[in-house]
Amino acid sequence: MAFAKSISVILMLLMASCGVCFGVVYRVGDSNGWTNKANFNFENWASSKNFHVGDVILFEYESGKDNVSRVNHEDFRTCNVKNPIRVRATGHDSITIRNPHSHLFFISGVPGHCEAGQKVDIRVAPSDSQSNVSAPSPDSAPTANSLAPAPSPSAAAPSLLSSIQLYMATAVLAFFAF
């Protein structure tokens, strides 16, 4: 019986440690989504979050009526959509954060939207191993690896699904172990 409890505890700890491997999915604008309606303050939204490597930034909006452009700091500041690093327009665009200690600048490419406040600066926290490294300048050029290809719309779901599976497995193991 003691052996079964030991195995159960080890399995629960192993499953719990796997839960931290998944990043958090942040829906930009929360229930408002990526919009210029409702006078939403994306600056306040972003400053209330702690973004880390592995997290997913999800832009949801009505396809065909908006888009999201990744730009450099200067274009973000001036709402210049003429030199985007990348433009997405599916209405369900997810971006996985790959680089610690960085800024990701996004604006709407629809005329007037950025000027009305539809822009967001995602500030990524340094990883534990990067905590003593100085932050790069927001004006520095982005690296080729700083923006991963967008996963399919269903790719953001595994984080939630894995959490549910983790809790279910833990409950089953706890039931049989004790």
Tab-separated table of N, CA and C in Angstrom:
chain	number	residue	atom	x	y	z
A	1	MET	N	0.818	-1.197	0.000
A	1	MET	CA	0.000	0.000	0.000
A	1	MET	C	0.866	1.267	0.000
A	2	ALA	N	1.960	1.232	0.779
A	2	ALA	CA	2.852	2.392	0.829
A	2	ALA	C	3.512	2.620	-0.526
A	3	PHE	N	3.818	1.506	-1.219
A	3	PHE	CA	4.420	1.626	-2.549
A	3	PHE	C	3.452	2.313	-3.516
A	4	ALA	N	2.170	1.965	-3.465
A	4	ALA	CA	1.154	2.563	-4.339
A	4	ALA	C	1.022	4.059	-4.070
A	5	LYS	N	1.069	4.440	-2.778
A	5	LYS	CA	0.988	5.866	-2.436
A	5	LYS	C	2.208	6.615	-2.946
A	6	SER	N	3.378	6.004	-2.821
A	6	SER	CA	4.605	6.647	-3.304
A	6	SER	C	4.561	6.851	-4.811
A	7	ILE	N	4.125	5.835	-5.522
A	7	ILE	CA	4.008	5.945	-6.981
A	7	ILE	C	2.998	7.021	-7.339
A	8	SER	N	1.875	7.061	-6.631
A	8	SER	CA	0.843	8.067	-6.913
A	8	SER	C	1.374	9.475	-6.698
A	9	VAL	N	2.106	9.664	-5.621
A	9	VAL	CA	2.664	10.996	-5.329
A	9	VAL	C	3.669	11.390	-6.402
A	10	ILE	N	4.518	10.464	-6.796
A	10	ILE	CA	5.503	10.748	-7.842
A	10	ILE	C	4.803	11.103	-9.148
A	11	LEU	N	3.773	10.345	-9.518
A	11	LEU	CA	3.035	10.634	-10.756
A	11	LEU	C	2.344	11.988	-10.694
A	12	MET	N	1.773	12.326	-9.539
A	12	MET	CA	1.107	13.625	-9.414
A	12	MET	C	2.119	14.765	-9.548
A	13	LEU	N	3.276	14.614	-8.920
A	13	LEU	CA	4.300	15.652	-9.034
A	13	LEU	C	4.798	15.788	-10.469
A	14	LEU	N	4.964	14.674	-11.151
A	14	LEU	CA	5.397	14.696	-12.541
A	14	LEU	C	4.371	15.397	-13.419
A	15	MET	N	3.103	15.070	-13.236
A	15	MET	CA	2.048	15.711	-14.035
A	15	MET	C	1.945	17.191	-13.720
A	16	ALA	N	2.089	17.548	-12.447
A	16	ALA	CA	2.027	18.960	-12.076
A	16	ALA	C	3.172	19.738	-12.697
A	17	SER	N	4.357	19.136	-12.758
A	17	SER	CA	5.493	19.833	-13.369
A	17	SER	C	5.284	20.014	-14.863
A	18	CYS	N	4.580	19.102	-15.513
A	18	CYS	CA	4.280	19.262	-16.941
A	18	CYS	C	3.318	20.419	-17.174
A	19	GLY	N	2.504	20.711	-16.200
A	19	GLY	CA	1.551	21.805	-16.343
A	19	GLY	C	2.224	23.147	-16.507
A	20	VAL	N	3.422	23.317	-15.953
A	20	VAL	CA	4.111	24.592	-16.077
A	20	VAL	C	4.843	24.722	-17.411
A	21	CYS	N	4.854	23.673	-18.216
A	21	CYS	CA	5.518	23.719	-19.516
A	21	CYS	C	4.712	24.521	-20.533
A	22	PHE	N	3.431	24.684	-20.293
A	22	PHE	CA	2.564	25.361	-21.234
A	22	PHE	C	2.479	26.838	-20.886
A	23	GLY	N	2.456	27.684	-21.907
A	23	GLY	CA	2.321	29.110	-21.677
A	23	GLY	C	0.863	29.487	-21.473
A	24	VAL	N	0.664	30.710	-21.061
A	24	VAL	CA	-0.665	31.261	-20.862
A	24	VAL	C	-1.141	31.835	-22.184
A	25	VAL	N	-2.437	31.683	-22.474
A	25	VAL	CA	-3.018	32.291	-23.663
A	25	VAL	C	-3.685	33.589	-23.228
A	26	TYR	N	-3.219	34.705	-23.789
A	26	TYR	CA	-3.791	36.020	-23.494
A	26	TYR	C	-4.594	36.492	-24.699
A	27	ARG	N	-5.874	36.713	-24.500
A	27	ARG	CA	-6.718	37.269	-25.560
A	27	ARG	C	-6.601	38.786	-25.471
A	28	VAL	N	-6.006	39.380	-26.496
A	28	VAL	CA	-5.778	40.821	-26.496
A	28	VAL	C	-7.123	41.540	-26.394
A	29	GLY	N	-7.230	42.407	-25.388
A	29	GLY	CA	-8.472	43.146	-25.165
A	29	GLY	C	-9.506	42.379	-24.360
A	30	ASP	N	-9.140	41.199	-23.880
A	30	ASP	CA	-10.058	40.340	-23.119
A	30	ASP	C	-11.361	40.156	-23.896
A	31	SER	N	-12.499	40.388	-23.284
A	31	SER	CA	-13.780	40.132	-23.958
A	31	SER	C	-14.057	41.120	-25.089
A	32	ASN	N	-13.383	42.258	-25.108
A	32	ASN	CA	-13.555	43.225	-26.198
A	32	ASN	C	-12.879	42.759	-27.477
A	33	GLY	N	-11.816	41.984	-27.346
A	33	GLY	CA	-11.057	41.558	-28.513
A	33	GLY	C	-10.216	42.690	-29.067
A	34	TRP	N	-9.700	42.486	-30.272
A	34	TRP	CA	-8.854	43.463	-30.960
A	34	TRP	C	-9.782	44.370	-31.746
A	35	THR	N	-10.117	45.507	-31.170
A	35	THR	CA	-11.103	46.398	-31.778
A	35	THR	C	-10.787	47.853	-31.470
A	36	ASN	N	-11.306	48.737	-32.314
A	36	ASN	CA	-11.189	50.167	-32.017
A	36	ASN	C	-12.504	50.691	-31.446
A	37	LYS	N	-13.479	49.808	-31.302
A	37	LYS	CA	-14.766	50.192	-30.715
A	37	LYS	C	-14.664	50.159	-29.203
A	38	ALA	N	-15.569	50.781	-28.542
A	38	ALA	CA	-15.692	50.776	-27.079
A	38	ALA	C	-14.551	51.495	-26.381
A	39	ASN	N	-13.731	52.234	-27.123
A	39	ASN	CA	-12.682	53.043	-26.509
A	39	ASN	C	-11.829	52.237	-25.524
A	40	PHE	N	-11.443	51.038	-25.917
A	40	PHE	CA	-10.673	50.154	-25.048
A	40	PHE	C	-9.232	50.634	-24.953
A	41	ASN	N	-8.649	50.572	-23.750
A	41	ASN	CA	-7.284	51.022	-23.525
A	41	ASN	C	-6.347	49.810	-23.517
A	42	PHE	N	-5.716	49.556	-24.662
A	42	PHE	CA	-4.818	48.416	-24.783
A	42	PHE	C	-3.549	48.592	-23.964
A	43	GLU	N	-3.133	49.832	-23.733
A	43	GLU	CA	-1.951	50.087	-22.905
A	43	GLU	C	-2.194	49.598	-21.475
A	44	ASN	N	-3.359	49.934	-20.926
A	44	ASN	CA	-3.701	49.466	-19.580
A	44	ASN	C	-3.840	47.942	-19.547
A	45	TRP	N	-4.437	47.383	-20.599
A	45	TRP	CA	-4.606	45.932	-20.670
A	45	TRP	C	-3.244	45.244	-20.607
A	46	ALA	N	-2.313	45.678	-21.460
A	46	ALA	CA	-0.995	45.040	-21.526
A	46	ALA	C	-0.200	45.235	-20.245
A	47	SER	N	-0.305	46.402	-19.624
A	47	SER	CA	0.470	46.663	-18.414
A	47	SER	C	-0.032	45.854	-17.222
A	48	SER	N	-1.231	45.290	-17.323
A	48	SER	CA	-1.752	44.478	-16.218
A	48	SER	C	-1.380	42.999	-16.350
A	49	LYS	N	-0.634	42.653	-17.393
A	49	LYS	CA	-0.254	41.256	-17.653
A	49	LYS	C	1.247	41.068	-17.461
A	50	ASN	N	1.625	39.824	-17.197
A	50	ASN	CA	3.037	39.450	-17.107
A	50	ASN	C	3.316	38.445	-18.215
A	51	PHE	N	3.845	38.912	-19.317
A	51	PHE	CA	4.094	38.068	-20.478
A	51	PHE	C	5.454	37.385	-20.354
A	52	HIS	N	5.488	36.102	-20.728
A	52	HIS	CA	6.710	35.308	-20.657
A	52	HIS	C	6.884	34.494	-21.933
A	53	VAL	N	8.091	34.012	-22.141
A	53	VAL	CA	8.371	33.130	-23.265
A	53	VAL	C	7.435	31.928	-23.160
A	54	GLY	N	6.828	31.566	-24.291
A	54	GLY	CA	5.897	30.446	-24.329
A	54	GLY	C	4.445	30.869	-24.258
A	55	ASP	N	4.183	32.082	-23.780
A	55	ASP	CA	2.810	32.573	-23.755
A	55	ASP	C	2.328	32.826	-25.181
A	56	VAL	N	1.023	32.771	-25.361
A	56	VAL	CA	0.418	33.000	-26.671
A	56	VAL	C	-0.409	34.275	-26.598
A	57	ILE	N	-0.176	35.155	-27.551
A	57	ILE	CA	-0.944	36.390	-27.675
A	57	ILE	C	-1.973	36.134	-28.778
A	58	LEU	N	-3.253	36.233	-28.446
A	58	LEU	CA	-4.330	35.926	-29.381
A	58	LEU	C	-5.087	37.191	-29.748
A	59	PHE	N	-5.083	37.516	-31.028
A	59	PHE	CA	-5.814	38.670	-31.544
A	59	PHE	C	-7.083	38.144	-32.207
A	60	GLU	N	-8.238	38.503	-31.664
A	60	GLU	CA	-9.516	38.090	-32.247
A	60	GLU	C	-10.296	39.330	-32.663
A	61	TYR	N	-10.788	39.303	-33.897
A	61	TYR	CA	-11.514	40.421	-34.482
A	61	TYR	C	-12.285	39.898	-35.680
A	62	GLU	N	-13.112	40.739	-36.250
A	62	GLU	CA	-13.901	40.320	-37.398
A	62	GLU	C	-13.024	40.324	-38.650
A	63	SER	N	-12.852	39.144	-39.217
A	63	SER	CA	-12.009	38.994	-40.410
A	63	SER	C	-12.546	39.857	-41.544
A	64	GLY	N	-11.642	40.500	-42.255
A	64	GLY	CA	-12.017	41.365	-43.365
A	64	GLY	C	-12.287	42.801	-42.956
A	65	LYS	N	-12.443	43.046	-41.653
A	65	LYS	CA	-12.721	44.394	-41.182
A	65	LYS	C	-11.568	44.988	-40.380
A	66	ASP	N	-10.559	44.175	-40.107
A	66	ASP	CA	-9.414	44.655	-39.348
A	66	ASP	C	-8.228	43.760	-39.650
A	67	ASN	N	-7.115	44.042	-39.040
A	67	ASN	CA	-5.920	43.207	-39.127
A	67	ASN	C	-5.009	43.575	-37.974
A	68	VAL	N	-3.903	42.875	-37.886
A	68	VAL	CA	-2.916	43.195	-36.863
A	68	VAL	C	-1.543	43.188	-37.529
A	69	SER	N	-0.805	44.275	-37.338
A	69	SER	CA	0.519	44.422	-37.937
A	69	SER	C	1.561	44.501	-36.829
A	70	ARG	N	2.591	43.676	-36.962
A	70	ARG	CA	3.728	43.805	-36.051
A	70	ARG	C	4.659	44.835	-36.674
A	71	VAL	N	5.066	45.812	-35.861
A	71	VAL	CA	5.898	46.916	-36.345
A	71	VAL	C	7.043	47.158	-35.366
A	72	ASN	N	7.995	48.001	-35.784
A	72	ASN	CA	9.077	48.385	-34.874
A	72	ASN	C	8.581	49.506	-33.954
A	73	HIS	N	9.428	49.893	-33.015
A	73	HIS	CA	9.034	50.879	-32.014
A	73	HIS	C	8.645	52.220	-32.625
A	74	GLU	N	9.423	52.699	-33.555
A	74	GLU	CA	9.131	54.001	-34.168
A	74	GLU	C	7.795	53.971	-34.916
A	75	ASP	N	7.542	52.921	-35.680
A	75	ASP	CA	6.264	52.810	-36.404
A	75	ASP	C	5.103	52.635	-35.430
A	76	PHE	N	5.338	51.982	-34.316
A	76	PHE	CA	4.322	51.869	-33.271
A	76	PHE	C	3.993	53.254	-32.723
A	77	ARG	N	5.028	53.992	-32.409
A	77	ARG	CA	4.850	55.318	-31.824
A	77	ARG	C	4.104	56.268	-32.756
A	78	THR	N	4.395	56.186	-34.060
A	78	THR	CA	3.805	57.105	-35.029
A	78	THR	C	2.621	56.518	-35.801
A	79	CYS	N	2.248	55.278	-35.497
A	79	CYS	CA	1.149	54.589	-36.188
A	79	CYS	C	1.408	54.459	-37.690
A	80	ASN	N	2.650	54.187	-38.049
A	80	ASN	CA	3.020	54.012	-39.448
A	80	ASN	C	2.821	52.543	-39.841
A	81	VAL	N	1.928	52.300	-40.808
A	81	VAL	CA	1.647	50.921	-41.238
A	81	VAL	C	2.346	50.576	-42.560
A	82	LYS	N	3.216	51.458	-43.035
A	82	LYS	CA	3.843	51.251	-44.343
A	82	LYS	C	4.996	50.249	-44.333
A	83	ASN	N	5.593	49.968	-43.176
A	83	ASN	CA	6.743	49.062	-43.091
A	83	ASN	C	6.519	47.950	-42.068
A	84	PRO	N	5.430	47.212	-42.151
A	84	PRO	CA	5.192	46.194	-41.112
A	84	PRO	C	6.212	45.064	-41.190
A	85	ILE	N	6.512	44.487	-40.043
A	85	ILE	CA	7.357	43.295	-39.993
A	85	ILE	C	6.543	42.108	-40.465
A	86	ARG	N	5.284	42.092	-40.057
A	86	ARG	CA	4.370	41.026	-40.472
A	86	ARG	C	2.940	41.501	-40.277
A	87	VAL	N	2.067	41.132	-41.211
A	87	VAL	CA	0.652	41.467	-41.120
A	87	VAL	C	-0.149	40.169	-41.070
A	88	ARG	N	-1.129	40.158	-40.204
A	88	ARG	CA	-2.033	39.015	-40.102
A	88	ARG	C	-3.457	39.537	-40.228
A	89	ALA	N	-4.310	38.733	-40.847
A	89	ALA	CA	-5.669	39.209	-41.093
A	89	ALA	C	-6.716	38.102	-41.061
A	90	THR	N	-6.483	37.060	-40.283
A	90	THR	CA	-7.440	35.948	-40.253
A	90	THR	C	-8.618	36.188	-39.326
A	91	GLY	N	-8.448	37.087	-38.359
A	91	GLY	CA	-9.484	37.307	-37.356
A	91	GLY	C	-9.266	36.468	-36.112
A	92	HIS	N	-8.330	35.531	-36.193
A	92	HIS	CA	-7.995	34.666	-35.050
A	92	HIS	C	-6.490	34.388	-35.130
A	93	ASP	N	-5.709	35.421	-34.867
A	93	ASP	CA	-4.262	35.353	-35.052
A	93	ASP	C	-3.567	35.129	-33.720
A	94	SER	N	-2.806	34.044	-33.636
A	94	SER	CA	-2.089	33.760	-32.397
A	94	SER	C	-0.593	33.836	-32.642
A	95	ILE	N	0.094	34.419	-31.681
A	95	ILE	CA	1.534	34.625	-31.763
A	95	ILE	C	2.150	34.094	-30.475
A	96	THR	N	3.080	33.178	-30.614
A	96	THR	CA	3.768	32.621	-29.457
A	96	THR	C	5.020	33.441	-29.180
A	97	ILE	N	5.169	33.877	-27.946
A	97	ILE	CA	6.335	34.665	-27.548
A	97	ILE	C	7.544	33.746	-27.495
A	98	ARG	N	8.602	34.139	-28.205
A	98	ARG	CA	9.814	33.319	-28.284
A	98	ARG	C	11.027	33.927	-27.599
A	99	ASN	N	11.104	35.254	-27.516
A	99	ASN	CA	12.308	35.894	-26.971
A	99	ASN	C	12.029	36.566	-25.632
A	100	PRO	N	12.839	36.247	-24.624
A	100	PRO	CA	12.674	36.921	-23.338
A	100	PRO	C	13.186	38.348	-23.412
A	101	HIS	N	12.715	39.162	-22.491
A	101	HIS	CA	13.235	40.517	-22.314
A	101	HIS	C	13.119	41.338	-23.599
A	102	SER	N	11.944	41.310	-24.208
A	102	SER	CA	11.763	42.030	-25.470
A	102	SER	C	10.446	42.794	-25.462
A	103	HIS	N	10.264	43.571	-26.496
A	103	HIS	CA	9.005	44.270	-26.745
A	103	HIS	C	8.470	43.765	-28.075
A	104	LEU	N	7.180	43.537	-28.120
A	104	LEU	CA	6.505	43.221	-29.381
A	104	LEU	C	5.476	44.317	-29.582
A	105	PHE	N	5.572	45.006	-30.706
A	105	PHE	CA	4.691	46.135	-30.985
A	105	PHE	C	3.692	45.748	-32.060
A	106	PHE	N	2.397	45.943	-31.768
A	106	PHE	CA	1.337	45.604	-32.707
A	106	PHE	C	0.399	46.792	-32.864
A	107	ILE	N	-0.009	47.028	-34.115
A	107	ILE	CA	-0.980	48.077	-34.401
A	107	ILE	C	-2.003	47.544	-35.397
A	108	SER	N	-3.154	48.193	-35.442
A	108	SER	CA	-4.122	47.889	-36.488
A	108	SER	C	-3.675	48.613	-37.747
A	109	GLY	N	-3.758	47.919	-38.874
A	109	GLY	CA	-3.378	48.526	-40.141
A	109	GLY	C	-4.503	49.261	-40.832
A	110	VAL	N	-5.688	49.264	-40.233
A	110	VAL	CA	-6.830	49.962	-40.817
A	110	VAL	C	-6.677	51.453	-40.528
A	111	PRO	N	-6.794	52.306	-41.572
A	111	PRO	CA	-6.611	53.750	-41.364
A	111	PRO	C	-7.473	54.290	-40.220
A	112	GLY	N	-6.801	55.003	-39.326
A	112	GLY	CA	-7.471	55.646	-38.204
A	112	GLY	C	-7.569	54.797	-36.942
A	113	HIS	N	-7.452	53.489	-37.068
A	113	HIS	CA	-7.603	52.636	-35.886
A	113	HIS	C	-6.452	52.812	-34.898
A	114	CYS	N	-5.227	52.784	-35.386
A	114	CYS	CA	-4.079	52.944	-34.498
A	114	CYS	C	-4.133	54.311	-33.814
A	115	GLU	N	-4.414	55.339	-34.589
A	115	GLU	CA	-4.493	56.693	-34.041
A	115	GLU	C	-5.580	56.787	-32.957
A	116	ALA	N	-6.612	55.944	-33.069
A	116	ALA	CA	-7.684	55.929	-32.077
A	116	ALA	C	-7.327	55.070	-30.861
A	117	GLY	N	-6.127	54.461	-30.876
A	117	GLY	CA	-5.673	53.708	-29.708
A	117	GLY	C	-5.593	52.208	-29.889
A	118	GLN	N	-5.855	51.715	-31.096
A	118	GLN	CA	-5.799	50.274	-31.319
A	118	GLN	C	-4.364	49.861	-31.627
A	119	LYS	N	-3.580	49.810	-30.560
A	119	LYS	CA	-2.182	49.393	-30.634
A	119	LYS	C	-1.787	48.871	-29.266
A	120	VAL	N	-0.846	47.930	-29.262
A	120	VAL	CA	-0.459	47.320	-27.997
A	120	VAL	C	1.033	47.000	-28.009
A	121	ASP	N	1.673	47.290	-26.881
A	121	ASP	CA	3.092	47.019	-26.654
A	121	ASP	C	3.156	45.860	-25.666
A	122	ILE	N	3.592	44.693	-26.143
A	122	ILE	CA	3.730	43.517	-25.298
A	122	ILE	C	5.155	43.495	-24.764
A	123	ARG	N	5.309	43.674	-23.473
A	123	ARG	CA	6.628	43.675	-22.837
A	123	ARG	C	6.854	42.310	-22.197
A	124	VAL	N	7.849	41.607	-22.699
A	124	VAL	CA	8.116	40.244	-22.270
A	124	VAL	C	9.124	40.258	-21.131
A	125	ALA	N	8.769	39.575	-20.053
A	125	ALA	CA	9.652	39.485	-18.887
A	125	ALA	C	10.881	38.659	-19.234
A	126	PRO	N	11.997	38.973	-18.600
A	126	PRO	CA	13.199	38.162	-18.841
A	126	PRO	C	13.008	36.772	-18.248
A	127	SER	N	13.645	35.789	-18.863
A	127	SER	CA	13.626	34.453	-18.276
A	127	SER	C	14.555	34.476	-17.078
A	128	ASP	N	14.479	33.451	-16.235
A	128	ASP	CA	15.326	33.406	-15.037
A	128	ASP	C	16.800	33.510	-15.389
A	129	SER	N	17.216	32.870	-16.490
A	129	SER	CA	18.623	32.903	-16.868
A	129	SER	C	19.018	34.232	-17.505
A	130	GLN	N	18.034	35.028	-17.895
A	130	GLN	CA	18.312	36.304	-18.550
A	130	GLN	C	18.137	37.492	-17.608
A	131	SER	N	17.832	37.252	-16.341
A	131	SER	CA	17.459	38.345	-15.451
A	131	SER	C	18.569	39.363	-15.232
A	132	ASN	N	19.817	38.986	-15.412
A	132	ASN	CA	20.913	39.929	-15.214
A	132	ASN	C	21.394	40.566	-16.505
A	133	VAL	N	20.764	40.251	-17.620
A	133	VAL	CA	21.143	40.803	-18.906
A	133	VAL	C	20.367	42.100	-19.117
A	134	SER	N	21.027	43.128	-19.629
A	134	SER	CA	20.336	44.394	-19.834
A	134	SER	C	19.309	44.278	-20.948
A	135	ALA	N	18.253	45.056	-20.824
A	135	ALA	CA	17.155	45.005	-21.785
A	135	ALA	C	17.584	45.606	-23.107
A	136	PRO	N	17.124	45.012	-24.234
A	136	PRO	CA	17.444	45.611	-25.522
A	136	PRO	C	16.642	46.889	-25.710
A	137	SER	N	17.168	47.785	-26.481
A	137	SER	CA	16.470	49.027	-26.777
A	137	SER	C	15.229	48.733	-27.595
A	138	PRO	N	14.104	49.426	-27.320
A	138	PRO	CA	12.898	49.214	-28.122
A	138	PRO	C	13.111	49.555	-29.590
A	139	ASP	N	14.120	50.373	-29.872
A	139	ASP	CA	14.378	50.756	-31.258
A	139	ASP	C	15.227	49.735	-31.998
A	140	SER	N	15.721	48.732	-31.291
A	140	SER	CA	16.589	47.768	-31.960
A	140	SER	C	15.804	46.944	-32.960
A	141	ALA	N	16.489	46.514	-33.985
A	141	ALA	CA	15.830	45.738	-35.032
A	141	ALA	C	15.425	44.379	-34.490
A	142	PRO	N	14.258	43.869	-34.899
A	142	PRO	CA	13.828	42.566	-34.427
A	142	PRO	C	14.674	41.463	-35.040
A	143	THR	N	14.801	40.363	-34.315
A	143	THR	CA	15.514	39.222	-34.851
A	143	THR	C	14.561	38.346	-35.630
A	144	ALA	N	15.112	37.494	-36.455
A	144	ALA	CA	14.279	36.626	-37.279
A	144	ALA	C	13.472	35.660	-36.426
A	145	ASN	N	13.967	35.309	-35.242
A	145	ASN	CA	13.262	34.354	-34.399
A	145	ASN	C	12.322	35.003	-33.399
A	146	SER	N	12.178	36.314	-33.416
A	146	SER	CA	11.377	36.963	-32.393
A	146	SER	C	9.883	36.790	-32.602
A	147	LEU	N	9.475	36.327	-33.757
A	147	LEU	CA	8.054	36.098	-34.002
A	147	LEU	C	7.903	34.745	-34.653
A	148	ALA	N	7.313	33.835	-33.932
A	148	ALA	CA	7.120	32.490	-34.454
A	148	ALA	C	5.950	32.478	-35.418
A	149	PRO	N	5.937	31.523	-36.341
A	149	PRO	CA	4.780	31.400	-37.212
A	149	PRO	C	3.534	31.159	-36.380
A	150	ALA	N	2.428	31.652	-36.856
A	150	ALA	CA	1.182	31.511	-36.115
A	150	ALA	C	0.719	30.072	-36.123
A	151	PRO	N	0.404	29.541	-34.941
A	151	PRO	CA	-0.165	28.207	-34.930
A	151	PRO	C	-1.598	28.264	-35.437
A	152	SER	N	-2.130	27.123	-35.752
A	152	SER	CA	-3.511	27.081	-36.214
A	152	SER	C	-4.414	27.567	-35.094
A	153	PRO	N	-5.640	28.006	-35.398
A	153	PRO	CA	-6.521	28.517	-34.359
A	153	PRO	C	-6.723	27.540	-33.210
A	154	SER	N	-6.665	26.261	-33.474
A	154	SER	CA	-6.877	25.296	-32.399
A	154	SER	C	-5.630	25.108	-31.552
A	155	ALA	N	-4.507	25.684	-31.953
A	155	ALA	CA	-3.263	25.486	-31.219
A	155	ALA	C	-3.264	26.185	-29.872
A	156	ALA	N	-4.077	27.204	-29.692
A	156	ALA	CA	-4.127	27.886	-28.405
A	156	ALA	C	-4.894	27.068	-27.383
A	157	ALA	N	-5.725	26.153	-27.812
A	157	ALA	CA	-6.561	25.373	-26.921
A	157	ALA	C	-5.819	24.345	-26.077
A	158	PRO	N	-4.699	23.736	-26.526
A	158	PRO	CA	-4.081	22.702	-25.716
A	158	PRO	C	-3.719	23.141	-24.309
A	159	SER	N	-3.420	24.403	-24.087
A	159	SER	CA	-3.065	24.848	-22.754
A	159	SER	C	-4.213	24.608	-21.787
A	160	LEU	N	-5.420	25.011	-22.168
A	160	LEU	CA	-6.593	24.804	-21.331
A	160	LEU	C	-6.917	23.326	-21.232
A	161	LEU	N	-6.892	22.621	-22.358
A	161	LEU	CA	-7.196	21.203	-22.374
A	161	LEU	C	-6.216	20.432	-21.506
A	162	SER	N	-4.939	20.749	-21.599
A	162	SER	CA	-3.936	20.063	-20.788
A	162	SER	C	-4.158	20.317	-19.308
A	163	SER	N	-4.573	21.511	-18.943
A	163	SER	CA	-4.843	21.815	-17.541
A	163	SER	C	-6.007	20.982	-17.030
A	164	ILE	N	-7.053	20.860	-17.828
A	164	ILE	CA	-8.211	20.062	-17.440
A	164	ILE	C	-7.809	18.598	-17.298
A	165	GLN	N	-7.037	18.101	-18.256
A	165	GLN	CA	-6.580	16.715	-18.182
A	165	GLN	C	-5.715	16.497	-16.949
A	166	LEU	N	-4.872	17.465	-16.628
A	166	LEU	CA	-4.016	17.357	-15.454
A	166	LEU	C	-4.850	17.242	-14.186
A	167	TYR	N	-5.863	18.079	-14.033
A	167	TYR	CA	-6.701	18.034	-12.843
A	167	TYR	C	-7.493	16.731	-12.763
A	168	MET	N	-8.002	16.268	-13.899
A	168	MET	CA	-8.763	15.011	-13.916
A	168	MET	C	-7.862	13.844	-13.522
A	169	ALA	N	-6.663	13.774	-14.089
A	169	ALA	CA	-5.746	12.685	-13.773
A	169	ALA	C	-5.335	12.726	-12.308
A	170	THR	N	-5.111	13.921	-11.785
A	170	THR	CA	-4.747	14.064	-10.381
A	170	THR	C	-5.882	13.588	-9.484
A	171	ALA	N	-7.115	13.958	-9.831
A	171	ALA	CA	-8.262	13.529	-9.032
A	171	ALA	C	-8.412	12.009	-9.049
A	172	VAL	N	-8.242	11.387	-10.206
A	172	VAL	CA	-8.345	9.933	-10.308
A	172	VAL	C	-7.252	9.264	-9.472
A	173	LEU	N	-6.032	9.739	-9.607
A	173	LEU	CA	-4.936	9.168	-8.825
A	173	LEU	C	-5.147	9.349	-7.323
A	174	ALA	N	-5.627	10.514	-6.937
A	174	ALA	CA	-5.857	10.766	-5.519
A	174	ALA	C	-6.943	9.848	-4.993
A	175	PHE	N	-7.967	9.599	-5.785
A	175	PHE	CA	-9.056	8.721	-5.383
A	175	PHE	C	-8.549	7.305	-5.089
A	176	PHE	N	-7.707	6.784	-5.980
A	176	PHE	CA	-7.216	5.425	-5.812
A	176	PHE	C	-6.069	5.318	-4.798
A	177	ALA	N	-5.359	6.404	-4.579
A	177	ALA	CA	-4.201	6.362	-3.697
A	177	ALA	C	-4.590	6.449	-2.217
A	178	PHE	N	-5.694	7.098	-1.927
A	178	PHE	CA	-6.014	7.338	-0.517
A	178	PHE	C	-7.277	6.691	-0.090
